Coordinates of C-alpha atoms and ligand atoms in Angstrom, one line a residue:
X806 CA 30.6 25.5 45.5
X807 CA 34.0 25.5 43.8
X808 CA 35.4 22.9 41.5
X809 CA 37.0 20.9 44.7
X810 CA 34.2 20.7 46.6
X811 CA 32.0 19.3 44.0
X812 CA 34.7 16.4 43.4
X813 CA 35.2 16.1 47.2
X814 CA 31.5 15.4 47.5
X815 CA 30.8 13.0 44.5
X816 CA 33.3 10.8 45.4
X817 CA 32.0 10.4 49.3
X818 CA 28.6 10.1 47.5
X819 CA 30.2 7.6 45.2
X820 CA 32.2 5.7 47.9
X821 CA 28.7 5.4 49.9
X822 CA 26.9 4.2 47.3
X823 CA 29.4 1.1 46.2
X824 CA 29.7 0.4 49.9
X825 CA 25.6 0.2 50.3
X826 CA 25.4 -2.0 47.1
X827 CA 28.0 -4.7 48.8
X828 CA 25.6 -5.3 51.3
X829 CA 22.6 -4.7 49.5
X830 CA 23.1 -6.3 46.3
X831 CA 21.2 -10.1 47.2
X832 CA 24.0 -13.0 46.8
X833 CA 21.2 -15.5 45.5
X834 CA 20.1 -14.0 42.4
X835 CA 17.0 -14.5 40.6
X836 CA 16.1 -17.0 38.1
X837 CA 16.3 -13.9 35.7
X838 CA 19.5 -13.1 36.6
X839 CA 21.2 -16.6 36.2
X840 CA 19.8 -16.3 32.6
X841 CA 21.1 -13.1 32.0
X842 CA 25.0 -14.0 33.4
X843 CA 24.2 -17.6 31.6
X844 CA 22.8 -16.1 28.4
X845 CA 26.1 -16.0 25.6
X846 CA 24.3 -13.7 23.7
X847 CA 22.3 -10.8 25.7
X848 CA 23.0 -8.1 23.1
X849 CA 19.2 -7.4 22.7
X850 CA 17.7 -4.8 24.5
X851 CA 14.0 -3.6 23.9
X852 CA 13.2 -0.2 22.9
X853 CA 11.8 1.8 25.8
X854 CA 10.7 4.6 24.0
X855 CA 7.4 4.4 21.3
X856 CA 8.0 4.5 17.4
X857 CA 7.8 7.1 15.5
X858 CA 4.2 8.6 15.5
X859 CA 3.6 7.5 19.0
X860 CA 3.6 8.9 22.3
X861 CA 4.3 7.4 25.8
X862 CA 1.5 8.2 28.3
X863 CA 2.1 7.4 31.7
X864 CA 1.2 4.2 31.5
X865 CA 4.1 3.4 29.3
X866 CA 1.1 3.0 26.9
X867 CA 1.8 3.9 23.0
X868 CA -0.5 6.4 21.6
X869 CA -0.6 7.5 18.2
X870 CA -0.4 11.2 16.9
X871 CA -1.4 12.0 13.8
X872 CA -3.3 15.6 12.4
X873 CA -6.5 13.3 11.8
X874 CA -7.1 13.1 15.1
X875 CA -8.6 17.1 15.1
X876 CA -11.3 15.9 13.4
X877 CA -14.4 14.5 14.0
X878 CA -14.9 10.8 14.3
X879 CA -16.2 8.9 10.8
X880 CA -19.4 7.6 12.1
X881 CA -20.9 10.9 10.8
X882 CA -20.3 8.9 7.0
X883 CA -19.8 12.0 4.7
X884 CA -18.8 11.4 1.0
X885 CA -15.3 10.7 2.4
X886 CA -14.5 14.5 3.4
X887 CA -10.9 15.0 3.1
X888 CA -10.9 16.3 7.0
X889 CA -12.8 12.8 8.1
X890 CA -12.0 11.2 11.5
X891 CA -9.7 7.7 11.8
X892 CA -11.8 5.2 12.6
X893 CA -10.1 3.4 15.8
X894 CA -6.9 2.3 16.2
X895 CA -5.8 -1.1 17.6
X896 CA -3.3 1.4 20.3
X897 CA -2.3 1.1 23.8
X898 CA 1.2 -0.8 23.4
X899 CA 4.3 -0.8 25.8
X900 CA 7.3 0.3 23.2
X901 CA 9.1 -3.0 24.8
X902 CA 5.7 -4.9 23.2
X903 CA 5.7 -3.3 19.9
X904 CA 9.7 -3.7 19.4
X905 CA 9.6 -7.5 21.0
X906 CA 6.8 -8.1 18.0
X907 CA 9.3 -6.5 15.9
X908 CA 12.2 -8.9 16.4
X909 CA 9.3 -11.8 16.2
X910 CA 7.6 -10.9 12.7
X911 CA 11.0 -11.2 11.1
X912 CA 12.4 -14.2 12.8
X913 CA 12.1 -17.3 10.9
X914 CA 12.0 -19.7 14.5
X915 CA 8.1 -18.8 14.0
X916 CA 8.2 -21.4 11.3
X917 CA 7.7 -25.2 11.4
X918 CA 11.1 -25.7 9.9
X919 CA 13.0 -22.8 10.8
X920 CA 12.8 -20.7 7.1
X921 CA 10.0 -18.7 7.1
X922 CA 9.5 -15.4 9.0
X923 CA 6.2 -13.0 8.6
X924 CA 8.7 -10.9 6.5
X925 CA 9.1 -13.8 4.2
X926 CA 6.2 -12.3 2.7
X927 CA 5.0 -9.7 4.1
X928 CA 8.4 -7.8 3.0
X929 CA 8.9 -3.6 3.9
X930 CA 10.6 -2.8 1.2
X931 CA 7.4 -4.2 -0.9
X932 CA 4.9 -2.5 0.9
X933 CA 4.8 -5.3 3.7
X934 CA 3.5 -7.4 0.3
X935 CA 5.9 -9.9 -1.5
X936 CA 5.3 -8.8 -5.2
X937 CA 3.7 -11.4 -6.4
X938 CA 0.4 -12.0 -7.9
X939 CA 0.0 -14.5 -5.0
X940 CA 2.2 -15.8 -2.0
X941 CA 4.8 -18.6 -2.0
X942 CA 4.1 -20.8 1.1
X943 CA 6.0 -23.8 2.7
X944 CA 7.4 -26.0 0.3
X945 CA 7.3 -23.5 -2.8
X946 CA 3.3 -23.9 -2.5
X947 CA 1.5 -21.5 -4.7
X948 CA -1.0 -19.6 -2.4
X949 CA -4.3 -19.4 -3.9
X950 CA -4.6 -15.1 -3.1
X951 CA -2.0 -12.0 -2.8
X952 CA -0.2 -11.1 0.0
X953 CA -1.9 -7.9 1.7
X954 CA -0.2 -4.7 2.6
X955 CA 0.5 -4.5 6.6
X956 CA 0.5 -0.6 6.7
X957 CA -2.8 1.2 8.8
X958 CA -3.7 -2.7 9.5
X959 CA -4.5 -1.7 13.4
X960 CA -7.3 0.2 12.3
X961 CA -8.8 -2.7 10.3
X962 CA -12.4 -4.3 12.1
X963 CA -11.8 -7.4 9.4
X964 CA -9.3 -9.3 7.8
X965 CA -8.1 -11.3 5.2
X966 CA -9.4 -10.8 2.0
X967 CA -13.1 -12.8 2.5
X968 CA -12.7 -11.1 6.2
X969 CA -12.9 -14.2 8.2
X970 CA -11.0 -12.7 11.3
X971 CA -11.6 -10.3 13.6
X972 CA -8.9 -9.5 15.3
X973 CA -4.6 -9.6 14.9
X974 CA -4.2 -12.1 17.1
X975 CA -6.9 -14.0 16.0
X976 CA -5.5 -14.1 12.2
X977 CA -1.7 -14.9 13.3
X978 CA -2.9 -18.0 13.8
X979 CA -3.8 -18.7 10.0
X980 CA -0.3 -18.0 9.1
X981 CA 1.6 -19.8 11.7
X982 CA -0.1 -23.1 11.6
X983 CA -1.6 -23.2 8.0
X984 CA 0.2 -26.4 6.6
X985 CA 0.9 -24.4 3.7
X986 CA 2.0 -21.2 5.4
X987 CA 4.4 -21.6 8.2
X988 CA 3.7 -25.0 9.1
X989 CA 4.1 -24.7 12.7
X990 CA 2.3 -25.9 15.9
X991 CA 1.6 -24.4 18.9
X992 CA 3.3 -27.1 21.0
X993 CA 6.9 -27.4 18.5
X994 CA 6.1 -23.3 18.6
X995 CA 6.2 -23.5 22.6
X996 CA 8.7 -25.6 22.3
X997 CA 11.0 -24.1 20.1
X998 CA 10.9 -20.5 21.7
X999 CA 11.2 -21.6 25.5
X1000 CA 14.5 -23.0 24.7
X1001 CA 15.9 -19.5 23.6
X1002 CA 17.2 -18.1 26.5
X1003 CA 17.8 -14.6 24.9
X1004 CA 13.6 -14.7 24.2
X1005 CA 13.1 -15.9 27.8
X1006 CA 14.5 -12.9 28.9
X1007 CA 12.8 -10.4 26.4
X1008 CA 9.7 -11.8 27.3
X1009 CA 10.5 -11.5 30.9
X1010 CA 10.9 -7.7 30.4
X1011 CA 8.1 -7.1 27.9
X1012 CA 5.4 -8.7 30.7
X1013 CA 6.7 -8.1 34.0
X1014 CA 3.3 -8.9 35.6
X1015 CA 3.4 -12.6 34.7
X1016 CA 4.8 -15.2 37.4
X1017 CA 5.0 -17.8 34.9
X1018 CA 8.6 -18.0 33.1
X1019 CA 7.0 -20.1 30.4
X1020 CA 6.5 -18.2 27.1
X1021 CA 2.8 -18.3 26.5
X1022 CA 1.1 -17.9 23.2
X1023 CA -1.0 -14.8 24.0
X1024 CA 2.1 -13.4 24.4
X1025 CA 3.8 -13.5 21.3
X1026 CA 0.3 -12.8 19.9
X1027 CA 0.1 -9.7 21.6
X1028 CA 3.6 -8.6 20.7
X1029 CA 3.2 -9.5 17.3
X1030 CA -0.4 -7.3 17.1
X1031 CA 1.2 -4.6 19.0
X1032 CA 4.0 -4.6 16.1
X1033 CA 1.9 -4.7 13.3
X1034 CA -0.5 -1.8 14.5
X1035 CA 2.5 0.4 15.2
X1036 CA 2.9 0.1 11.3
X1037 CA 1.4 3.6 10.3
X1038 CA 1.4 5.7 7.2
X1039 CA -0.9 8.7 7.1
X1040 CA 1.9 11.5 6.4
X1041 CA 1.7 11.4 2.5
X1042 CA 1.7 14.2 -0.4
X1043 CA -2.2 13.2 -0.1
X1044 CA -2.5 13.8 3.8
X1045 CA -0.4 16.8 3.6
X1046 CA -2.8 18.4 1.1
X1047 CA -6.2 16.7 3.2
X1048 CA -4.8 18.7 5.9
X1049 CA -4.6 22.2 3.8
X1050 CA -1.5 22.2 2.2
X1051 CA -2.7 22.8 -1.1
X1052 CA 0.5 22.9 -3.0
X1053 CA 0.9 19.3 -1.8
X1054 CA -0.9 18.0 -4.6
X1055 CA 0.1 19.2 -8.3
X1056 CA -2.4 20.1 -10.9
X1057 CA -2.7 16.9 -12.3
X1058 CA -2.7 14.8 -8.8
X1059 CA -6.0 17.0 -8.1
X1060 CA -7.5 16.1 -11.3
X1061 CA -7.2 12.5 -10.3
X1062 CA -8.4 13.1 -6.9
X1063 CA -11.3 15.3 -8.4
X1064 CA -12.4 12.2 -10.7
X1065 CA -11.7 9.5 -7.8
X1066 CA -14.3 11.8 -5.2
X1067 CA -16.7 11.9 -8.5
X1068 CA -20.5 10.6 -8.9
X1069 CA -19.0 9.6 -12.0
X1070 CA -16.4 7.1 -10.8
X1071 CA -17.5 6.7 -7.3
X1072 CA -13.9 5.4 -6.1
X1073 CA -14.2 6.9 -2.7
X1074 CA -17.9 5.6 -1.7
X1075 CA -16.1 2.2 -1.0
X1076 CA -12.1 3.4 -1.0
X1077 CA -13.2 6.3 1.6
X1078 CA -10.7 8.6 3.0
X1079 CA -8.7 8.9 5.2
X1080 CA -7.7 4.9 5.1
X1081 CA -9.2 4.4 1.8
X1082 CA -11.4 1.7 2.8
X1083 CA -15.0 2.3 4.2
X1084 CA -14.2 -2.0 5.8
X1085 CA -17.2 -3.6 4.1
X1086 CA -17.7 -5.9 1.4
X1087 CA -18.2 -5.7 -1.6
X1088 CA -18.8 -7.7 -5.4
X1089 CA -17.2 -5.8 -8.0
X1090 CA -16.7 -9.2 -10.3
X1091 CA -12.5 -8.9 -10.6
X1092 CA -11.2 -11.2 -12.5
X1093 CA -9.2 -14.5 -11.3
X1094 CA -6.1 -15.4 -13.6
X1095 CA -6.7 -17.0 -16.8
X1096 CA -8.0 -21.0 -15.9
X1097 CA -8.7 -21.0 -12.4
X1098 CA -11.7 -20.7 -10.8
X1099 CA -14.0 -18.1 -9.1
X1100 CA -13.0 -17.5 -6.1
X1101 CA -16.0 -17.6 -3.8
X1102 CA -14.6 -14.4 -1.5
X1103 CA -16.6 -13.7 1.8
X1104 CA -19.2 -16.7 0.6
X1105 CA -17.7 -19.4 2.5
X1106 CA -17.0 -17.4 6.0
X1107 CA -20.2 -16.0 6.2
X1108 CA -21.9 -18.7 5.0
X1109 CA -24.3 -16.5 2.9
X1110 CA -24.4 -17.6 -0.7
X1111 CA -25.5 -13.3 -1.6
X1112 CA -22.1 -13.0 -1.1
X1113 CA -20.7 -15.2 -3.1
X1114 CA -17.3 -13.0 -5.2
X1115 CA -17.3 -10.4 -2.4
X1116 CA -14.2 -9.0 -0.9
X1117 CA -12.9 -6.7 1.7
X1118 CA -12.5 -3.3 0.0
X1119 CA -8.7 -3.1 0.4
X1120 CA -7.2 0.3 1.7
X1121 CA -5.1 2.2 -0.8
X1122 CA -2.3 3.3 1.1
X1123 CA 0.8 2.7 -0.2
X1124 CA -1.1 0.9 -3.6
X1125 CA 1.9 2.1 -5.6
X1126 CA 4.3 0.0 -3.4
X1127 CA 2.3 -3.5 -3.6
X1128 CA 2.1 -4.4 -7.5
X1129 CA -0.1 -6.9 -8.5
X1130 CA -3.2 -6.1 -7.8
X1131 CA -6.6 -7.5 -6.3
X1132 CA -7.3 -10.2 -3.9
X1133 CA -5.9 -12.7 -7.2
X1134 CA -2.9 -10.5 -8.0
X1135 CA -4.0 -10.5 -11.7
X1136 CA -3.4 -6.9 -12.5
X1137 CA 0.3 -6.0 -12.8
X1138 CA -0.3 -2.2 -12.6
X1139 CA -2.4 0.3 -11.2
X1140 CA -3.1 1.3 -14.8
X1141 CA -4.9 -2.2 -15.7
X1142 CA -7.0 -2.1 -12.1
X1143 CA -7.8 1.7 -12.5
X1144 CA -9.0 0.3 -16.4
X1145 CA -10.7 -2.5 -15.2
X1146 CA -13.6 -0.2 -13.3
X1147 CA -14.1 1.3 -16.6
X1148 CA -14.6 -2.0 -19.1
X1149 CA -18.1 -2.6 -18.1
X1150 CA -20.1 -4.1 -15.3
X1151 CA -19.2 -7.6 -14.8
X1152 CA -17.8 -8.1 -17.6
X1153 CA -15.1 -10.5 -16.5
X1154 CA -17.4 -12.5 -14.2
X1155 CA -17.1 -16.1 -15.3
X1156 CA -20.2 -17.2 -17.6
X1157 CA -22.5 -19.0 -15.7
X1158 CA -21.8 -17.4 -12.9
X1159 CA -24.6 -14.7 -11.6
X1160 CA -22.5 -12.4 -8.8
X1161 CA -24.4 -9.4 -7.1
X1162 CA -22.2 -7.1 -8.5
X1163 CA -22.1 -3.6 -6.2
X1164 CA -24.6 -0.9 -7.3
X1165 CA -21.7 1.5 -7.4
X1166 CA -19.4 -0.6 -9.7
X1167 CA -20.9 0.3 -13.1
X1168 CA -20.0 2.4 -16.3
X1169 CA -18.2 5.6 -15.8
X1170 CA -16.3 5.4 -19.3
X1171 CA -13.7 7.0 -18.0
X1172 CA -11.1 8.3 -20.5
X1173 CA -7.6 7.0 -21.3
X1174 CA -6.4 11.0 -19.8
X1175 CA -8.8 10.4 -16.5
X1176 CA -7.1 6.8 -16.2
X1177 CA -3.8 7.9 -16.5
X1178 CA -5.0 11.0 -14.2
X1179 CA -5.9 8.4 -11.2
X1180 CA -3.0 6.5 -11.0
X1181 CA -1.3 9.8 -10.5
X1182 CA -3.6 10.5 -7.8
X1183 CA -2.9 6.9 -6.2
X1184 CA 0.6 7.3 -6.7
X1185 CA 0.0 10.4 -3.9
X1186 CA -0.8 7.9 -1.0
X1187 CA 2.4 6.8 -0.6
X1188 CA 4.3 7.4 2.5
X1189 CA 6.8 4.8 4.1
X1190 CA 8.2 7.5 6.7
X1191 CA 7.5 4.8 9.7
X1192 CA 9.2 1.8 8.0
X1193 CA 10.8 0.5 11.2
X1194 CA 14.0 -1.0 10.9
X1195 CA 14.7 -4.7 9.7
X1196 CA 16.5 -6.2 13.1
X1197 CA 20.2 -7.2 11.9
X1198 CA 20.1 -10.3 14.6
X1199 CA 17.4 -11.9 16.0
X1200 CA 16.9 -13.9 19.4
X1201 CA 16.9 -17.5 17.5
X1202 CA 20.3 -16.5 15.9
X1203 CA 18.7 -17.9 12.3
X1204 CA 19.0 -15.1 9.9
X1205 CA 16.2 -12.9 9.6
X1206 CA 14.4 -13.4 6.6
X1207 CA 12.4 -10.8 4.6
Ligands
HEC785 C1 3.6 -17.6 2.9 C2 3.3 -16.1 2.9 C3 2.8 -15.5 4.2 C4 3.4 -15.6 5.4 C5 4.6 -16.4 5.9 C6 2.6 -14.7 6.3 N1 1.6 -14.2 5.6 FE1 0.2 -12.8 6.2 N2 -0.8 -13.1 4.5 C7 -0.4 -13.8 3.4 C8 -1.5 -13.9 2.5 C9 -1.5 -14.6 1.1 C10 -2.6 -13.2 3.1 C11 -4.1 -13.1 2.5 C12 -4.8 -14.4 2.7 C13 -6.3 -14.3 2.6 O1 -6.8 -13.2 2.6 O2 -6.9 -15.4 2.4 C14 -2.1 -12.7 4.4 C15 -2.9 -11.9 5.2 C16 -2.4 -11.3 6.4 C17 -3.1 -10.3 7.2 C18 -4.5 -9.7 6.9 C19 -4.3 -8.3 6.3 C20 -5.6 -7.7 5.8 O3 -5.5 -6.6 5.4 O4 -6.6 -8.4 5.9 C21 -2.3 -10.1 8.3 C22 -2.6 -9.1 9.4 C23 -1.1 -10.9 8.1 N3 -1.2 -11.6 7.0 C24 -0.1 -11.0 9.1 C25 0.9 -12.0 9.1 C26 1.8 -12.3 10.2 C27 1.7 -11.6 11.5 C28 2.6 -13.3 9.8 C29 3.6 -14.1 10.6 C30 3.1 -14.7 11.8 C31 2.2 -13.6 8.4 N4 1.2 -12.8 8.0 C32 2.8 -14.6 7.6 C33 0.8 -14.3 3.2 C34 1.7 -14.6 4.3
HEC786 C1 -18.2 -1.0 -4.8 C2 -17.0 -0.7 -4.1 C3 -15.8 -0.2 -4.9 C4 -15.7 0.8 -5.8 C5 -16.8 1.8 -6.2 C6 -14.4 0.8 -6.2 N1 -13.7 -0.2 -5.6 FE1 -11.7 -0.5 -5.9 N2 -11.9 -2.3 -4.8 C7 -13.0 -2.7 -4.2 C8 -12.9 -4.1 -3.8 C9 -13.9 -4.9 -3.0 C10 -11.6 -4.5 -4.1 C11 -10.9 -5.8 -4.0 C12 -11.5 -6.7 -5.0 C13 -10.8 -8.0 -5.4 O1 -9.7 -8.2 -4.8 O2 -11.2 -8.8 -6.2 C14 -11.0 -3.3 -4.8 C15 -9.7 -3.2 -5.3 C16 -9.1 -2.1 -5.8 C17 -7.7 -1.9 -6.1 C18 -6.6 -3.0 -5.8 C19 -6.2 -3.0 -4.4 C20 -5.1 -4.0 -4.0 O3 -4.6 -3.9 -2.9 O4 -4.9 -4.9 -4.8 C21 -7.5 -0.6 -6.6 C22 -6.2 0.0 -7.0 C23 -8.8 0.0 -6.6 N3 -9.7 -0.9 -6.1 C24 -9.0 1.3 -7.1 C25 -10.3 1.7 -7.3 C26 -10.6 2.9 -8.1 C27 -9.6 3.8 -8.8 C28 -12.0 3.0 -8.2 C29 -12.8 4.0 -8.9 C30 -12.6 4.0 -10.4 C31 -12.5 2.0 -7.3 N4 -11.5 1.2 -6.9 C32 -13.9 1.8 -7.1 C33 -14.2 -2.0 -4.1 C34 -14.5 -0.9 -4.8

């Protein structure tokens, strides 16, 4: 075909097709549509295509990819191998859920009065933490613990420091409605978000299945989950050398690794790789900030006074990123926490008090050189390649806060 017939065809092609849409194209359109045409500010469109790390199956599912995945699952409990198994990953997300979630976690409508986002403190340039020793709620409260990392937290059976929830959607409601959090409801939330039009429409395209144009609470829980578990760092110096790149790691990095895997300090038995958390609880008797209290830990949600001081062994990804440190934010450095392992067995538990301190939390006397050789080592599980990108506008038009 030359050049001529090629035009001489598109354009009968072209001329068929316009003529088929003027009788085709319906002249009642849908209640979508007279939002759309209505809707002064329909500049948002949802990503169709997964984050990085993910794959789109054919189900426009997410699915992560990572080098872990070659090996075998971590049920067969090893010392924390380097080449362990992920434990499961909360997965299966349409992009358009994960990027809807994305335009939600930093929009500041979520609040009670229109000023507080899930970014407020849960910021990505601090490691999804806020950099304090604990959080700032509604009206400049003081929060009683720190703000936790976000990073791996889809592969997290528990959370919340004292792991009273189960699940992400479960916990967003802690933040949301906490009177000293967001201070919302779910009717003013209901409320508030129906009457964006730009959200009606997002949400529209994010669950096609529903018949119901209301926006329903499950559904921006779900969104906001599938956001959060999108939020993935596994590709650090650390992982790069787990996976056999042995250069990864310099002399001094192994030596910290070396005395972190050791009998002698016994970091990994509870901080197990690959996510640096084995999820249970335990008492290791860190100290609350000079004055206050104990703070009771997984006592109260479990109801179970042996467990009075315990906490969810926090996952060290990303630890050099979310200064202070521990569930009370009373160590400014990973030097001080690192030291505090080494000071003695309970020696900071309040007198009077009689924790269960861990088995594995005693006396390594580790040396000021091993110390300094461990925060090297935990300076290696740093990787922020994934940090999605902070939406310029969002649906609300408030400005997004971080
Ligand atoms: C005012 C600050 C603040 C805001 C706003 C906030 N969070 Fe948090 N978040 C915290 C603090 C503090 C904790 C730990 C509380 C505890 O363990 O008792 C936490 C814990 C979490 C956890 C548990 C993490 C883990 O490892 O156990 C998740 C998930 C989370 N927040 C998500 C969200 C989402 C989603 C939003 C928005 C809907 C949000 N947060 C809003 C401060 C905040
Ligand atoms: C018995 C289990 C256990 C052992 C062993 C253990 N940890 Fe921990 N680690 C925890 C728990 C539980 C917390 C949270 C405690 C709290 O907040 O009060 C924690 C907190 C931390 C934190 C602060 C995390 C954060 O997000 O604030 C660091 C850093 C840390 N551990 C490093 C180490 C190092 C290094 C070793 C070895 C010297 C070690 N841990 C040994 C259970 C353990």
């Amino acid at each position: 075909m030359n050049k001529r017939d090629i035009l001489l065809k598109s354009s009968i092609v072209g001329l068929l097709f316009a003529f088929a849409m003027f009788f085709l194209w319906p002249d009642n359109p849908t209640a979508l549509g007279d939002i759309l045409s209505e809707n002064p500010d329909a500049g948002f469109s949802l990503n169709k295509s997964c984050p990085p790390g993910f794959k789109l199956n054919g189900e426009n599912e997410c699915i992560s990819q990572n080098l872990y995945l070659q090996y075998d699952s971590p049920n067969n409990k090893g010392l924390g191998g380097l080449q362990t198994g992920l434990p499961e990953l909360r997965e299966g997300f349409s992009p358009q859920e994960i990027d809807l979630g994305r335009l939600l976690f930093f929009d500041p409508v979520l609040s009670g009065n229109g000023t507080m986002s899930c970014a407020t403190c849960h910021q990505p340039d601090k490691g999804f933490s806020d950099g304090m020793a604990t959080g700032i709620g509604n009206g400049d409260l003081k929060l009683t613990r720190a703000t936790p990392t976000l990073w791996n937290v889809g592969y997290l059976r528990k959370l919340f420091w004292d792991g009273r929830s189960d699940s992400l959607e479960q916990q967003i409601e802690g933040p949301l409605f906490a009177k000293e959090e967001m201070n919302n409801t779910p009717e003013n939330l209901l409320k508030t978000i129906n009457e964006i039009e730009t959200y009606k429409i997002l949400f529209a395209e994010t669950f096609p299945q529903k018949d119901n144009p209301e926006i329903e609470l499950d559904e921006i829980y779900t969104a906001i989950t599938a956001f959060q578990s999108s939020l993935i760092s596994l590709n650090s110096k650390y992982d790069k050398y787990a996976h056999g790149y042995h250069n990864a790691l310099s002399s001094k990095e192994k030596e910290g690794m070396n005395i972190f895997r050791s009998f002698v300090a016994r970091c990994a038995e509870c901080h197990t790789p690959p996510l640096f958390t084995n999820q249970e609880f335990a008492i290791i008797g860190s100290p609350e900030p000079e004055g206050l209290p104990l703070d009771p830990g997984a006592q109260i949600p479990k109801n179970d006074s042996t467990l009075r001081g315990a906490f969810k062994v926090p996952s060290l990804r990303n630890i050099e990123k979310t200064a202070p440190y521990m569930h009370s934010g009373n160590f400014g450095t990973l030097r001080e926490t690192v030291e505090f392992y080494t000071k003695g067995r309970g020696h900071a538990v309040p007198k009077g008090e009689n924790l269960l301190i861990h088995w594995h939390i005693w006396e390594p006397d580790l040396s000021d050189y091993e110390l300094d050789r461990l925060v090297d080592f935990l300076k290696t599980l740093t990787d922020e390649s994934f940090t999605p990108k902070i939406p310029e506008k969002v649906p609300s038009g408030l400005k997004p806060s971080v």
